[in-house]
PDB file of C-alpha atoms and ligand atoms in Angstrom:
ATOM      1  CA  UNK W   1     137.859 288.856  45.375  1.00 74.00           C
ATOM      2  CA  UNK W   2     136.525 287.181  48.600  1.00 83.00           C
ATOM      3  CA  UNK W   3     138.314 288.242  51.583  1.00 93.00           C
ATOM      4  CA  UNK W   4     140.150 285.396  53.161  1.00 96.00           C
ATOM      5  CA  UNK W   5     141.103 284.516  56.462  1.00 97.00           C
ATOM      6  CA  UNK W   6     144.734 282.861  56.100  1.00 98.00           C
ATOM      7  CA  UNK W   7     146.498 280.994  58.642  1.00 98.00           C
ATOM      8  CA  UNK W   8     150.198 280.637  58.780  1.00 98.00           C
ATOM      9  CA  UNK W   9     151.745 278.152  61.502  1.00 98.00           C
ATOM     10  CA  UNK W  10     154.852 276.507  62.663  1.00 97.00           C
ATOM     11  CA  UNK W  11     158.007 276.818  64.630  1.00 97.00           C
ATOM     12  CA  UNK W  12     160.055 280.135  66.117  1.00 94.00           C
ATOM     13  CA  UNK W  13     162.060 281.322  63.096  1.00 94.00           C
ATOM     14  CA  UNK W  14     160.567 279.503  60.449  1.00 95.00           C
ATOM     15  CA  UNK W  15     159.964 282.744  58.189  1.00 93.00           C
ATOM     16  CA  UNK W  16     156.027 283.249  59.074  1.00 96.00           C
ATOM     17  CA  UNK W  17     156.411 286.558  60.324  1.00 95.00           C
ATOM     18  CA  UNK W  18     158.945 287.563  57.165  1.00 94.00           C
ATOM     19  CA  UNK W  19     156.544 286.002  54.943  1.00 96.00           C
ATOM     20  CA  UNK W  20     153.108 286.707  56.497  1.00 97.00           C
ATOM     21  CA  UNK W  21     154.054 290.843  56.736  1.00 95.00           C
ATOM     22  CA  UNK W  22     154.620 290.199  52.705  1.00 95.00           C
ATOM     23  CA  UNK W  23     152.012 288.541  51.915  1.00 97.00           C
ATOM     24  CA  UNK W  24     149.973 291.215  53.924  1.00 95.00           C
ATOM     25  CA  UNK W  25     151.537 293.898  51.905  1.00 94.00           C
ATOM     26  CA  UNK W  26     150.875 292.462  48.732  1.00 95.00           C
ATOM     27  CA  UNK W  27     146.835 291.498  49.122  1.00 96.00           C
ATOM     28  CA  UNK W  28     146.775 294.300  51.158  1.00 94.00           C
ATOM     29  CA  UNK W  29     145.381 292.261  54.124  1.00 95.00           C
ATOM     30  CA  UNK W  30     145.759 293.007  57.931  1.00 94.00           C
ATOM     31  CA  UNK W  31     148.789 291.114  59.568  1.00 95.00           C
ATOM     32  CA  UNK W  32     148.259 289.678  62.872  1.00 96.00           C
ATOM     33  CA  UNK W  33     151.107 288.375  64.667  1.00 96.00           C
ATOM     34  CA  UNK W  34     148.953 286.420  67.491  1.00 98.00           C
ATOM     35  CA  UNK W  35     153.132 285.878  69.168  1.00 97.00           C
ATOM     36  CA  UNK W  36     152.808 288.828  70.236  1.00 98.00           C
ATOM     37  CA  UNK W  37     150.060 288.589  72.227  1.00 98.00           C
ATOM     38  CA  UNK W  38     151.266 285.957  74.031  1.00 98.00           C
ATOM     39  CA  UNK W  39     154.669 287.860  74.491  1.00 98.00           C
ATOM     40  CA  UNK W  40     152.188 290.981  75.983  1.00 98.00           C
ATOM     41  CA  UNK W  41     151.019 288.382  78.522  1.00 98.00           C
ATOM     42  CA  UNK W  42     154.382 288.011  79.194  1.00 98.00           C
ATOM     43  CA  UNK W  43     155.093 290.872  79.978  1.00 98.00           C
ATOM     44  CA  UNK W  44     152.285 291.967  81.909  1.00 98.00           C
ATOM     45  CA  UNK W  45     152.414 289.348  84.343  1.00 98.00           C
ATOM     46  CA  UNK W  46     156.406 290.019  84.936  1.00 98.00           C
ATOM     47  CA  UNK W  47     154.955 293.912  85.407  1.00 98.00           C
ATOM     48  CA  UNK W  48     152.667 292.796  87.598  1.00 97.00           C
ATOM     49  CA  UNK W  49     154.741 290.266  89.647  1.00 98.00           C
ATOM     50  CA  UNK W  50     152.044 287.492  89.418  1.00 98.00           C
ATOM     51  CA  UNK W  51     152.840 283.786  89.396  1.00 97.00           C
ATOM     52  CA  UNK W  52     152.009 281.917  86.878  1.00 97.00           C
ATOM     53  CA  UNK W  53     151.085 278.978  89.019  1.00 96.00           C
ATOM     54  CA  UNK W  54     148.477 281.693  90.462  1.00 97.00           C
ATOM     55  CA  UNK W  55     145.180 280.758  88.396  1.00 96.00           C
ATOM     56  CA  UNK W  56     143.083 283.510  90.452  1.00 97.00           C
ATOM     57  CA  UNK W  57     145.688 286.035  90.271  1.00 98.00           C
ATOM     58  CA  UNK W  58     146.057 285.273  86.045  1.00 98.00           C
ATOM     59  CA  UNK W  59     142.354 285.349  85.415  1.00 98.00           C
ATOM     60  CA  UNK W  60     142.251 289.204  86.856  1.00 98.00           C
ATOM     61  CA  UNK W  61     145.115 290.145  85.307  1.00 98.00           C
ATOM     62  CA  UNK W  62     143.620 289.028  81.929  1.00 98.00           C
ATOM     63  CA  UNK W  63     140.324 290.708  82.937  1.00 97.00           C
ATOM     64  CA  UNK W  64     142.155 294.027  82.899  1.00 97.00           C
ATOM     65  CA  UNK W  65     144.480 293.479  79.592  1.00 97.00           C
ATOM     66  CA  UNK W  66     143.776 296.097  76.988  1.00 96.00           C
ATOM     67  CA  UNK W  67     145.850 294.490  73.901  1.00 96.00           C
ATOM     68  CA  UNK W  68     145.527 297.083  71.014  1.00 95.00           C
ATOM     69  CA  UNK W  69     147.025 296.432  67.553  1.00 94.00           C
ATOM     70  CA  UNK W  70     147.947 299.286  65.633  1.00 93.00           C
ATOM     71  CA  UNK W  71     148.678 298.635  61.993  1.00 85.00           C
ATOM     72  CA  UNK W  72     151.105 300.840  59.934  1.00 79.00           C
ATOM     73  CA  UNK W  73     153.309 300.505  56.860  1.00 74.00           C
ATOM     74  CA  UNK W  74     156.256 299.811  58.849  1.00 79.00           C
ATOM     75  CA  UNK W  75     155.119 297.471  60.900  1.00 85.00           C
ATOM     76  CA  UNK W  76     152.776 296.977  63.459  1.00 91.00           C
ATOM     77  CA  UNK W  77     152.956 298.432  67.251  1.00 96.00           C
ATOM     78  CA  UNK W  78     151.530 296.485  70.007  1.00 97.00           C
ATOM     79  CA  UNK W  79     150.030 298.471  72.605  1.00 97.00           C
ATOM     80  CA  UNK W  80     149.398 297.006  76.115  1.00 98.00           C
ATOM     81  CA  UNK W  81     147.358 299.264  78.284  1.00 98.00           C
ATOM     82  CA  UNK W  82     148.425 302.093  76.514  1.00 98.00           C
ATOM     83  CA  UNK W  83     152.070 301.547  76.493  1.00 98.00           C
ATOM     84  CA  UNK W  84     153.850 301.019  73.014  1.00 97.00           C
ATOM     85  CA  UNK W  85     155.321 297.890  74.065  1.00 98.00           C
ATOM     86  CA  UNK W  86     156.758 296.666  70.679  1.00 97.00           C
ATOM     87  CA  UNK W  87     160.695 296.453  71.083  1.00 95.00           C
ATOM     88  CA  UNK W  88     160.249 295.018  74.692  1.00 98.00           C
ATOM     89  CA  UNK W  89     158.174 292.454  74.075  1.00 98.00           C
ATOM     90  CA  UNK W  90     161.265 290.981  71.445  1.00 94.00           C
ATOM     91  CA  UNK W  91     163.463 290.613  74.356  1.00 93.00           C
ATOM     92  CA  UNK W  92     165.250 287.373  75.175  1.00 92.00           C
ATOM     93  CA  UNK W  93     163.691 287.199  79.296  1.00 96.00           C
ATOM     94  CA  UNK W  94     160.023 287.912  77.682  1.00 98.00           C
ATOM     95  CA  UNK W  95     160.729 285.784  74.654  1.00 95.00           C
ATOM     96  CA  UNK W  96     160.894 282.845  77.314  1.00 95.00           C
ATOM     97  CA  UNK W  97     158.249 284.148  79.541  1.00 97.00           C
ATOM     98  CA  UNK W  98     155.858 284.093  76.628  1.00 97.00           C
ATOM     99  CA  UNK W  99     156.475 280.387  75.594  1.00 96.00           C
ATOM    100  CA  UNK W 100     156.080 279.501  79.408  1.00 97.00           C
ATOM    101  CA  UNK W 101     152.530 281.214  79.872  1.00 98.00           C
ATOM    102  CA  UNK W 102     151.188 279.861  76.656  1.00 97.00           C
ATOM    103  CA  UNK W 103     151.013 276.509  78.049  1.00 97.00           C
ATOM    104  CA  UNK W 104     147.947 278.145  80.407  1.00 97.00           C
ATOM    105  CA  UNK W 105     144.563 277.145  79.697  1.00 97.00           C
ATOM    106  CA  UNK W 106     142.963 280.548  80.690  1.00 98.00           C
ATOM    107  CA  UNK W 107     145.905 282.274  78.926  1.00 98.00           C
ATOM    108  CA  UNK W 108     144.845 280.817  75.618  1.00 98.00           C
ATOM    109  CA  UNK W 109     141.606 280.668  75.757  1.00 98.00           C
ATOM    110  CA  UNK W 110     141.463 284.886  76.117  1.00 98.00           C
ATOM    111  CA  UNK W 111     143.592 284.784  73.457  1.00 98.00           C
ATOM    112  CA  UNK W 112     141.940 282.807  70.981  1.00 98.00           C
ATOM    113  CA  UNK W 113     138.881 285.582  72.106  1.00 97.00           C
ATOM    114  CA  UNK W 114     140.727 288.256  71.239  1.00 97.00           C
ATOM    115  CA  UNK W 115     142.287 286.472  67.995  1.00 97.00           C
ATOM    116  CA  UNK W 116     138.444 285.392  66.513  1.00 98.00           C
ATOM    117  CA  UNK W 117     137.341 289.043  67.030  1.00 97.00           C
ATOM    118  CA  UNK W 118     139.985 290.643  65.127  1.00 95.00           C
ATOM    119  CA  UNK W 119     139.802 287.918  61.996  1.00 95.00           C
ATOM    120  CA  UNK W 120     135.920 288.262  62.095  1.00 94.00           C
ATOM    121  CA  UNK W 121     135.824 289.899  58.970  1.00 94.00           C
ATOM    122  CA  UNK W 122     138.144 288.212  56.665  1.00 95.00           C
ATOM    123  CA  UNK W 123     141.141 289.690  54.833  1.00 96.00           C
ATOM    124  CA  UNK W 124     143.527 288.505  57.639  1.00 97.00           C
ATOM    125  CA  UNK W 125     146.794 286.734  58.007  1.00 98.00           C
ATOM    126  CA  UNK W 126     147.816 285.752  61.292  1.00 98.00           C
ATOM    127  CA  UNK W 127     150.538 283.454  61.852  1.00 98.00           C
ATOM    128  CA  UNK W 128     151.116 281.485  65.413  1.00 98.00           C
ATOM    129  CA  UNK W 129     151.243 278.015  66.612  1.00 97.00           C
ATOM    130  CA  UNK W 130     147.357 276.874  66.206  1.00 98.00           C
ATOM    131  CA  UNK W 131     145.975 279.301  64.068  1.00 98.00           C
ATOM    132  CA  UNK W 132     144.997 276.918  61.739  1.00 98.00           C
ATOM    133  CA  UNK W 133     143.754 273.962  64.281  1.00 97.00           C
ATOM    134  CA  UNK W 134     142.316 276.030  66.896  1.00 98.00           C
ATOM    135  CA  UNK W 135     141.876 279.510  66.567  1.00 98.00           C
ATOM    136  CA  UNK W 136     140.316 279.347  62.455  1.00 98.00           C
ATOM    137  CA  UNK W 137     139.857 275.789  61.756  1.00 97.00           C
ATOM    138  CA  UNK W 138     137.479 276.922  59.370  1.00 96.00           C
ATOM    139  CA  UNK W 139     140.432 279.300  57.330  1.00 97.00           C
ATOM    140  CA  UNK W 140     140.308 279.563  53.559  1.00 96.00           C
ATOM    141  CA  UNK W 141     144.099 278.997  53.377  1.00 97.00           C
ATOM    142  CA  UNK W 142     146.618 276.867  55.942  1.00 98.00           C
ATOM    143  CA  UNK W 143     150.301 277.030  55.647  1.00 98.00           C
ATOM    144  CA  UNK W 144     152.592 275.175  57.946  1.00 98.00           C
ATOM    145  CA  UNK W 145     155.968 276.395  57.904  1.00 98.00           C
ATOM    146  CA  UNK W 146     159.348 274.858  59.080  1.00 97.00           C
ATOM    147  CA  UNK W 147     163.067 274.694  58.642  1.00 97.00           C
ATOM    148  CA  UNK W 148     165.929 273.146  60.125  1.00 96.00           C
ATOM    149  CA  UNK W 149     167.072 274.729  63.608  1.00 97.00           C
ATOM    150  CA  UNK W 150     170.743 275.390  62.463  1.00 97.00           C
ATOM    151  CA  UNK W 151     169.064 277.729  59.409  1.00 96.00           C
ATOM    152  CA  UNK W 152     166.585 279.111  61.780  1.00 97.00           C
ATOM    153  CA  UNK W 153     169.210 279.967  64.661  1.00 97.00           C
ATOM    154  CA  UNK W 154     171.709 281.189  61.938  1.00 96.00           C
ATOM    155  CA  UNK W 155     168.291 283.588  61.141  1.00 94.00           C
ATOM    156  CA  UNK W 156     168.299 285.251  64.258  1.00 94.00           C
ATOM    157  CA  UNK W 157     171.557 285.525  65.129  1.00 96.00           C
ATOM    158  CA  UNK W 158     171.553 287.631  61.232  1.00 95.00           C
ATOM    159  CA  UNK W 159     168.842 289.566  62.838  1.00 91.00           C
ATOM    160  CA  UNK W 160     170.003 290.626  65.777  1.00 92.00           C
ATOM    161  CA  UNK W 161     173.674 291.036  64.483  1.00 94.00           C
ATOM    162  CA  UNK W 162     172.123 293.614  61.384  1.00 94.00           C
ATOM    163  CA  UNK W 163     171.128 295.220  65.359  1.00 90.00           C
ATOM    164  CA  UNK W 164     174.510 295.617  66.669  1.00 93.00           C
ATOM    165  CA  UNK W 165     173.935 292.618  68.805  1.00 90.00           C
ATOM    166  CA  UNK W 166     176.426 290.090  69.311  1.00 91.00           C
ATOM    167  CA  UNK W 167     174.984 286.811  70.224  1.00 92.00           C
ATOM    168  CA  UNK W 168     176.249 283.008  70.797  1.00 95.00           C
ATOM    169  CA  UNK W 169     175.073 280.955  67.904  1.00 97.00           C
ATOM    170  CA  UNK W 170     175.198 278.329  70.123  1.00 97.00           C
ATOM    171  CA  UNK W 171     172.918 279.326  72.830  1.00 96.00           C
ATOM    172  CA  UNK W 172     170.145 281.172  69.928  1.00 96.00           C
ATOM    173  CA  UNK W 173     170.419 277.099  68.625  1.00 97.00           C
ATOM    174  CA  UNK W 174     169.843 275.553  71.825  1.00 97.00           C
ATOM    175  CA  UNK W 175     166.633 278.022  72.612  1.00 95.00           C
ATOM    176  CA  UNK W 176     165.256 277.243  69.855  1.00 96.00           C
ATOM    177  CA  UNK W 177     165.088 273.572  70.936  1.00 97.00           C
ATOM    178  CA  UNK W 178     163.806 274.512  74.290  1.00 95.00           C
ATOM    179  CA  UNK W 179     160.999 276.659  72.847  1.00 94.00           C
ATOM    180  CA  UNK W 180     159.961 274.126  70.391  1.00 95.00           C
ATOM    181  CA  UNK W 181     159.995 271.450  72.862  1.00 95.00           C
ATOM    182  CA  UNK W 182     157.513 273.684  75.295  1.00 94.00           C
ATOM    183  CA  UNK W 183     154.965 274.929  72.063  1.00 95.00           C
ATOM    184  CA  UNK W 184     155.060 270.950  70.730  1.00 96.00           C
ATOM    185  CA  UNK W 185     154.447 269.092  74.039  1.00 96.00           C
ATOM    186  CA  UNK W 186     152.153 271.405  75.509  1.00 96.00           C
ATOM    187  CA  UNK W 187     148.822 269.698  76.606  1.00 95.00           C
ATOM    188  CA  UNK W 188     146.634 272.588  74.938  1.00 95.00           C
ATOM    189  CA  UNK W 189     146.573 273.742  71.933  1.00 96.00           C
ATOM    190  CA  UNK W 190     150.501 272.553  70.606  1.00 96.00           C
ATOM    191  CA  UNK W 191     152.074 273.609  68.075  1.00 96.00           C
ATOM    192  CA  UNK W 192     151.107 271.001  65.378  1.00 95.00           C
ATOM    193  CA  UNK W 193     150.444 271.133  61.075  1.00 97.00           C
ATOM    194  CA  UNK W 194     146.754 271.377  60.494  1.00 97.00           C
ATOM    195  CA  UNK W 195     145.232 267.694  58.791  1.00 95.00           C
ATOM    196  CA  UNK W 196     144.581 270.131  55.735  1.00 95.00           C
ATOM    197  CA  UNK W 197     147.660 272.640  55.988  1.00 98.00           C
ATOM    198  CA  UNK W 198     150.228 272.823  53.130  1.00 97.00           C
ATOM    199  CA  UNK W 199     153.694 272.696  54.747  1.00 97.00           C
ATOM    200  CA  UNK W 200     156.665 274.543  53.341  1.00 97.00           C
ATOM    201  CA  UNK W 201     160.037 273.742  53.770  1.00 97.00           C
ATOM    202  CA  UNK W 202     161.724 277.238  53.912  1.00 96.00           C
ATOM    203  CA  UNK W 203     165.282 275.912  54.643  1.00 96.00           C
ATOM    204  CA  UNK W 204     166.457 276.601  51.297  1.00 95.00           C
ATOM    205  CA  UNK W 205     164.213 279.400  50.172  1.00 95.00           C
ATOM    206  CA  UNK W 206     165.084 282.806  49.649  1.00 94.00           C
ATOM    207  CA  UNK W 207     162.015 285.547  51.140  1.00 94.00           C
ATOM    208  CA  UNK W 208     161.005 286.248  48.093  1.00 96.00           C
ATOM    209  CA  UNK W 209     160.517 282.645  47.033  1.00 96.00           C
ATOM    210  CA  UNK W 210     158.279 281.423  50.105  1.00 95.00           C
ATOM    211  CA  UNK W 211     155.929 284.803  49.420  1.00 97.00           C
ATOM    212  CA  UNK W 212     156.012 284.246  45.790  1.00 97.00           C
ATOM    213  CA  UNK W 213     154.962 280.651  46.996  1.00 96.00           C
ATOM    214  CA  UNK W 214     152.107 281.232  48.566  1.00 97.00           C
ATOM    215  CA  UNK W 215     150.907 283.920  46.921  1.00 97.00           C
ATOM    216  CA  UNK W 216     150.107 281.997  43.683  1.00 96.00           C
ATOM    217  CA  UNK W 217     148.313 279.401  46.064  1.00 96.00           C
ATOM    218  CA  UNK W 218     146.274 282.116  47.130  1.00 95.00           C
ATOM    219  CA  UNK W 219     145.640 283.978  43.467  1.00 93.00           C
ATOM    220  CA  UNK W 220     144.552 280.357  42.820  1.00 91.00           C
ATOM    221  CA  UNK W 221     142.370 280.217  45.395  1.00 87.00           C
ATOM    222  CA  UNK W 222     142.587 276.680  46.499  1.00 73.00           C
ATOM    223  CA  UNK W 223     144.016 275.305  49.741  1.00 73.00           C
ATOM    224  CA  UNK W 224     145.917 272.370  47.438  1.00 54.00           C
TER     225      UNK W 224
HETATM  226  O1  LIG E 301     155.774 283.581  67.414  1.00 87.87           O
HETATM  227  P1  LIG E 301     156.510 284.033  68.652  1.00 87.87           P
HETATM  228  O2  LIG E 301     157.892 283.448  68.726  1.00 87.87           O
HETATM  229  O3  LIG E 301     156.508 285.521  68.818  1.00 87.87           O
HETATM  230  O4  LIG E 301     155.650 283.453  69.876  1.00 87.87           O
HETATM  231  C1  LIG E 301     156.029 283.597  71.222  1.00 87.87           C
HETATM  232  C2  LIG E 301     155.493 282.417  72.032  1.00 87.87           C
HETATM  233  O5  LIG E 301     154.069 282.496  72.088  1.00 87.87           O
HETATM  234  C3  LIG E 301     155.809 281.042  71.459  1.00 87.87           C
HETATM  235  O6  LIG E 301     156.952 280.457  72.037  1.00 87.87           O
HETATM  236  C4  LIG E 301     154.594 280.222  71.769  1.00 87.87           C
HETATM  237  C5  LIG E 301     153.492 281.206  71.999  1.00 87.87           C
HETATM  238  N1  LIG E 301     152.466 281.201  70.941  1.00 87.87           N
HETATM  239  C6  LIG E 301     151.443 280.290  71.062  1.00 87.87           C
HETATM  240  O7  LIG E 301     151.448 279.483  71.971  1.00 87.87           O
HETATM  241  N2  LIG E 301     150.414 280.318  70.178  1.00 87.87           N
HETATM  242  C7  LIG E 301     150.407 281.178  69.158  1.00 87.87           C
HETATM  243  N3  LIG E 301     149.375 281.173  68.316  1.00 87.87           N
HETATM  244  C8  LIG E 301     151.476 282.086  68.995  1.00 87.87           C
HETATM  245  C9  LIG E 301     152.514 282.061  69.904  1.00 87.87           C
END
């Protein structure tokens, strides 16, 4: 079977991760969460002190990232110059950071780099904001997934309860709105369905029901 690339877009919490990581597992194709990188950025420029409003100061920063992706069974590890990096990049103060420095056009654009060379040879899922509009507008397969923000914040707040963590429904909710607000209305590259994506509804669908979903779409091997 030909080797797709598949993209899978939409809001924070909409199930693309859950359902991507499946999907991977199942067609036994390399996940890419591209969120992450953008949360690495994050991260790196908070490590590094350097203002985001600092164009000159960004650029060399990005000339040094080393972003490494390094796949295994129970989930992938991102590794940012050498240092695992994959719990800290989940936090709430990088979770933020990451939504603010996605908005730059440099930022992006070595991203999308990055994101093209690792999908070069097919038999890839990677799920983001413009996967399917910018970074493979050419993909075999586009999914656009969404849900309503009460079932999305009720999502995480699951998540990071099963964690020990206690957190306000409440204020999960209302960053939700914020981050959605700052992916949608950016000026490059916003979060937006691809002209040819299917969109899915997850709201009322159970994990197995959204992989199921698209996994016959796939096995059918149309993008309709
Ligand atoms: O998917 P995530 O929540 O881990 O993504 C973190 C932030 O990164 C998100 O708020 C917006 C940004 N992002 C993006 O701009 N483009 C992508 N393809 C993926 C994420």
């Amino acid at each position: 079977m030909k080797k797709y690339v598949i993209a899978i877009d939409g809001p924070a919490a909409s199930g693309k991760s859950t359902t991507a990581k499946a999907l991977a597992k199942k067609l036994k194709y390399v996940y890419i969460d591209s969120g992450a990188m953008y949360r690495a950025c994050g991260l790196m420029s908070l490590w590094e002190a350097v203002d985001l409003n600092d164009v000159k100061a960004l650029s060399k920063m990005l000339d040094r990232i080393k972003l490494v992706i390094k796949y295994s069974e129970k989930g992938n590890k991102i590794i940012l110059n050498d240092k695992d990096v994959s719990e800290r990049i989940r936090e709430a103060d990088i979770t933020r950071l990451s939504s603010q420095i996605a908005v730059i056009g440099i930022v992006r654009t070595k991203m999308v780099e990055l994101q093209r060379e690792m999908g070069k040879h097919g038999g890839v899922i990677m799920d983001g904001r413009d996967i399917g509009t910018v970074v493979f507008p050419e993909a075999d397969f586009k999914f656009f997934m969404i849900a309503d923000v009460h079932t999305r914040a009720l999502r995480r707040w699951e998540e990071a309860k099963s964690k020990g963590e206690e957190l306000s429904l409440k204020a999960i909710e209302q960053e939700l709105i914020w981050r959605d607000k700052n992916d949608s209305e950016r000026e490059i590259s916003p979060l937006k369905q691809a002209a040819n994506a299917i969109p899915i509804d997850t709201s009322n669908l159970t994990i197995p029901q959204q992989v199921d979903y698209l996994h016959d779409i796939i096995l059918r091997g149309k993008n309709a």
